[in-house]
Tab-separated table of C-alpha atoms and ligand atoms in Angstrom:
chain	number	residue	atom	x	y	z
L	1	MET	CA	0.000	0.000	0.000
L	2	LEU	CA	0.971	3.614	-0.525
L	3	ASN	CA	-0.056	5.455	2.638
L	4	LEU	CA	0.812	9.131	2.698
L	5	VAL	CA	0.426	11.702	5.433
L	6	LEU	CA	-0.044	15.049	3.725
L	7	PHE	CA	1.099	17.511	6.340
L	8	GLY	CA	1.174	21.257	6.733
L	9	PRO	CA	-0.368	24.197	8.573
L	10	PRO	CA	-3.937	25.430	8.003
L	11	GLY	CA	-4.112	26.959	4.540
L	12	ALA	CA	-1.027	25.164	3.230
L	13	GLY	CA	-2.983	23.607	0.364
L	14	LYS	CA	-3.415	20.036	1.616
L	15	GLY	CA	-6.972	19.695	0.343
L	16	THR	CA	-6.167	21.215	-3.059
L	17	GLN	CA	-3.157	18.972	-3.626
L	18	SER	CA	-4.944	15.872	-2.322
L	19	ALA	CA	-7.451	16.133	-5.149
L	20	PHE	CA	-4.643	15.711	-7.730
L	21	LEU	CA	-2.771	13.021	-5.836
L	22	VAL	CA	-5.887	10.897	-5.322
L	23	ASP	CA	-6.434	10.755	-9.094
L	24	ARG	CA	-2.842	10.109	-9.986
L	25	TYR	CA	-2.096	7.385	-7.440
L	26	GLU	CA	-5.637	5.971	-7.033
L	27	LEU	CA	-5.689	6.561	-3.318
L	28	VAL	CA	-8.552	7.131	-0.903
L	29	HIS	CA	-8.504	10.660	0.530
L	30	LEU	CA	-9.339	10.887	4.227
L	31	SER	CA	-9.525	14.422	5.603
L	32	THR	CA	-10.505	14.602	9.265
L	33	GLY	CA	-11.644	18.221	8.744
L	34	ASP	CA	-13.965	17.086	5.907
L	35	LEU	CA	-15.243	14.170	7.993
L	36	PHE	CA	-16.056	16.542	10.860
L	37	ARG	CA	-17.769	19.014	8.503
L	38	PHE	CA	-19.820	16.156	7.003
L	39	ASN	CA	-20.987	15.264	10.516
L	40	ILE	CA	-21.788	18.899	11.298
L	41	LYS	CA	-23.862	19.184	8.112
L	42	ASN	CA	-25.761	16.025	8.972
L	43	GLU	CA	-26.282	17.203	12.547
L	44	THR	CA	-24.855	14.081	14.161
L	45	GLU	CA	-23.780	13.923	17.785
L	46	LEU	CA	-20.154	13.726	16.663
L	47	GLY	CA	-20.691	16.820	14.504
L	48	GLN	CA	-22.128	18.771	17.398
L	49	LEU	CA	-19.160	17.890	19.580
L	50	ALA	CA	-16.598	18.657	16.869
L	51	LYS	CA	-18.196	22.011	16.073
L	52	SER	CA	-17.725	23.228	19.639
L	53	TYR	CA	-13.950	22.861	19.174
L	54	MET	CA	-13.600	23.773	15.502
L	55	ASP	CA	-15.445	27.082	15.827
L	56	LYS	CA	-12.827	28.187	18.355
L	57	GLY	CA	-9.888	26.943	16.306
L	58	GLN	CA	-9.098	24.211	18.831
L	59	LEU	CA	-8.371	20.563	18.161
L	60	VAL	CA	-11.127	18.006	18.599
L	61	PRO	CA	-10.046	15.545	21.354
L	62	ASP	CA	-7.811	12.668	20.238
L	63	SER	CA	-10.118	9.842	21.350
L	64	VAL	CA	-12.974	11.086	19.149
L	65	THR	CA	-10.745	11.930	16.185
L	66	ILE	CA	-8.829	8.657	16.218
L	67	SER	CA	-11.897	6.439	16.324
L	68	MET	CA	-13.566	8.433	13.534
L	69	LEU	CA	-10.452	8.064	11.358
L	70	GLU	CA	-10.167	4.339	12.056
L	71	ASP	CA	-13.828	3.828	11.119
L	72	ALA	CA	-13.198	5.640	7.841
L	73	VAL	CA	-10.215	3.412	7.015
L	74	ASN	CA	-12.242	0.312	7.863
L	75	LYS	CA	-14.949	1.403	5.426
L	76	ASN	CA	-12.426	1.162	2.554
L	77	PRO	CA	-11.151	-2.422	2.628
L	78	GLN	CA	-10.317	-2.397	-1.096
L	79	ALA	CA	-8.164	0.737	-0.975
L	80	LYS	CA	-4.735	0.620	-2.621
L	81	GLY	CA	-3.637	3.220	-0.125
L	82	PHE	CA	-4.668	6.391	1.650
L	83	ILE	CA	-3.869	10.064	1.785
L	84	PHE	CA	-4.298	11.201	5.366
L	85	ASP	CA	-5.028	14.938	5.259
L	86	GLY	CA	-5.189	16.824	8.553
L	87	PHE	CA	-4.348	13.671	10.495
L	88	PRO	CA	-2.295	12.961	12.579
L	89	ARG	CA	-2.279	16.389	14.216
L	90	THR	CA	-0.899	15.330	17.615
L	91	HIS	CA	1.786	12.972	18.828
L	92	GLY	CA	-0.936	10.711	20.292
L	93	GLN	CA	-2.699	10.523	16.938
L	94	ALA	CA	0.557	9.605	15.194
L	95	GLN	CA	1.192	6.765	17.629
L	96	ALA	CA	-2.395	5.522	17.353
L	97	LEU	CA	-2.188	5.569	13.548
L	98	ASP	CA	1.003	3.513	13.546
L	99	ALA	CA	-0.488	0.927	15.911
L	100	PHE	CA	-3.698	0.757	13.893
L	101	LEU	CA	-1.937	0.322	10.542
L	102	GLU	CA	0.440	-2.247	12.000
L	103	GLY	CA	-2.611	-4.261	13.037
L	104	ARG	CA	-3.580	-4.268	9.374
L	105	SER	CA	-0.059	-5.321	8.318
L	106	THR	CA	0.681	-1.989	6.707
L	107	GLY	CA	2.157	1.372	7.704
L	108	ILE	CA	2.846	4.948	6.705
L	109	THR	CA	5.036	5.148	3.622
L	110	SER	CA	5.952	8.800	4.025
L	111	MET	CA	4.937	12.134	5.502
L	112	VAL	CA	4.998	14.789	2.801
L	113	ALA	CA	4.836	18.291	4.252
L	114	LEU	CA	3.830	21.515	2.519
L	115	GLU	CA	6.001	24.275	3.966
L	116	VAL	CA	4.433	27.749	3.835
L	117	PRO	CA	5.402	30.874	5.830
L	118	GLU	CA	2.866	32.143	8.368
L	119	ASP	CA	2.207	35.488	6.679
L	120	GLU	CA	1.270	33.694	3.480
L	121	LEU	CA	-1.086	31.388	5.435
L	122	ARG	CA	-2.960	34.344	6.908
L	123	VAL	CA	-3.428	35.842	3.441
L	124	ARG	CA	-4.630	32.530	1.963
L	125	LEU	CA	-7.079	31.793	4.780
L	126	ALA	CA	-8.561	35.297	4.613
L	127	GLU	CA	-8.998	34.794	0.868
L	128	ARG	CA	-10.549	31.345	1.351
L	129	ALA	CA	-13.023	32.832	3.855
L	130	LYS	CA	-14.706	34.677	0.969
L	131	THR	CA	-15.920	31.414	-0.554
L	132	SER	CA	-15.472	28.568	1.940
L	133	GLY	CA	-18.404	29.407	4.201
L	134	ARG	CA	-16.263	28.097	7.060
L	135	PRO	CA	-16.775	29.998	10.298
L	136	ASP	CA	-13.194	29.167	11.339
L	137	ASP	CA	-11.858	31.000	8.243
L	138	ALA	CA	-13.939	34.142	8.799
L	139	ASP	CA	-12.328	35.522	11.959
L	140	PRO	CA	-8.646	36.566	12.098
L	141	SER	CA	-8.400	35.738	15.808
L	142	ILE	CA	-9.645	32.167	15.149
L	143	ILE	CA	-7.188	31.853	12.268
L	144	GLN	CA	-4.394	32.953	14.592
L	145	ASN	CA	-5.539	30.414	17.166
L	146	ARG	CA	-5.383	27.623	14.559
L	147	ILE	CA	-1.870	28.681	13.594
L	148	ASP	CA	-0.828	28.789	17.273
L	149	VAL	CA	-2.328	25.335	17.943
L	150	TYR	CA	-0.522	24.068	14.860
L	151	ASN	CA	2.820	25.393	16.115
L	152	ALA	CA	2.319	24.048	19.646
L	153	GLU	CA	0.745	20.634	19.047
L	154	THR	CA	0.948	19.674	15.397
L	155	ALA	CA	4.353	20.887	14.196
L	156	PRO	CA	6.097	18.442	16.626
L	157	VAL	CA	4.499	15.533	14.722
L	158	LYS	CA	7.190	16.253	12.124
L	159	ASP	CA	9.815	15.020	14.609
L	160	TYR	CA	7.905	11.786	15.043
L	161	TYR	CA	8.194	10.970	11.334
L	162	GLU	CA	11.703	12.377	11.076
L	163	GLY	CA	12.627	9.850	13.769
L	164	GLN	CA	11.432	7.143	11.382
L	165	ALA	CA	13.239	8.792	8.431
L	166	LYS	CA	9.882	9.317	6.706
L	167	TYR	CA	9.655	13.117	6.613
L	168	GLN	CA	9.842	14.919	3.265
L	169	GLY	CA	9.447	18.702	3.146
L	170	VAL	CA	8.151	20.459	0.041
L	171	ASP	CA	8.144	24.182	-0.709
L	172	GLY	CA	4.421	25.001	-0.611
L	173	VAL	CA	4.746	28.451	-2.214
L	174	GLY	CA	4.158	28.702	-5.959
L	175	SER	CA	1.388	27.873	-8.416
L	176	ILE	CA	-0.864	24.881	-7.712
L	177	GLU	CA	0.693	23.043	-10.674
L	178	GLU	CA	4.255	23.751	-9.556
L	179	ILE	CA	3.542	22.376	-6.113
L	180	THR	CA	1.808	19.299	-7.563
L	181	ASP	CA	4.924	18.670	-9.682
L	182	ARG	CA	7.144	18.880	-6.600
L	183	LEU	CA	4.926	16.426	-4.735
L	184	VAL	CA	4.816	14.000	-7.661
L	185	GLY	CA	8.616	14.137	-7.891
L	186	ILE	CA	8.911	13.077	-4.277
L	187	ILE	CA	6.157	10.438	-4.329
L	188	ASP	CA	7.406	8.820	-7.549
L	189	ALA	CA	10.804	8.418	-5.934
L	190	LEU	CA	9.421	6.639	-2.846
P	201	ADP	P1	-7.266	23.461	8.189
P	201	ADP	O1	-6.111	22.574	7.826
P	201	ADP	O2	-7.486	24.566	7.230
P	201	ADP	O3	-7.249	23.947	9.613
P	201	ADP	P2	-9.083	21.187	8.451
P	201	ADP	O4	-10.297	21.023	7.625
P	201	ADP	O5	-8.005	20.188	8.314
P	201	ADP	O6	-8.602	22.649	8.085
P	201	ADP	O7	-9.474	21.246	10.009
P	201	ADP	C1	-10.492	22.101	10.497
P	201	ADP	C2	-10.656	21.902	12.005
P	201	ADP	O8	-11.103	20.556	12.274
P	201	ADP	C3	-9.386	22.041	12.850
P	201	ADP	O9	-9.125	23.394	13.181
P	201	ADP	C4	-9.760	21.197	14.077
P	201	ADP	O10	-10.644	21.889	14.948
P	201	ADP	C5	-10.530	20.042	13.475
P	201	ADP	N1	-9.639	18.903	13.140
P	201	ADP	C6	-9.339	18.453	11.896
P	201	ADP	N2	-8.484	17.403	11.950
P	201	ADP	C7	-8.239	17.197	13.261
P	201	ADP	C8	-7.410	16.279	13.979
P	201	ADP	N3	-6.664	15.356	13.338
P	201	ADP	N4	-7.397	16.348	15.327
P	201	ADP	C9	-8.139	17.255	15.986
P	201	ADP	N5	-8.914	18.158	15.383
P	201	ADP	C10	-8.978	18.153	14.034
């Protein structure tokens, strides 16, 4: 299996790039943010819980996030591989993902990280707010909170994969096509 963690701060372009990579490598795209938003739209109990965290720019608790992600993997038994987008976002999630995949006799092939400076992220998220309809994009203080949470809790997940020699950084500034080409170059060489 080809199992990729597509990593990067909010607004780095993970969702945009996933769409291309899914087609090219025939992978199943699992975005925890999308899964939460699907639950919010359908007014499930999980959605209600997730919304209370997301609207403030905080992380949804690990226990809830991990079991949701595992359920989503289990629903795709025929998958050739996965792109994990927005997951793992904490050290605990990274450990849980490894244990879960090991139980299925597979593992993470690589973490590919989109590297984008903070000022550029703020500009992109403010721009996305015009069309995304996402309450967490609309308020600069919530955006800042998401960036702060990323730096405090999520950025260290890089070290976890570096420790396994699986981290690959990619310059996430440029045109969408340029960045896709950089990602493809790295993934083809895996
Ligand atoms: P972005 O990368 O732009 O922040 P996402 O759609 O990935 O957007 O995530 C939106 C929100 O959903 C996050 O701010 C967080 O509240 C919640 N979320 C998504 N993935 C996770 C995760 N793995 N762990 C905890 N919370 C998450």
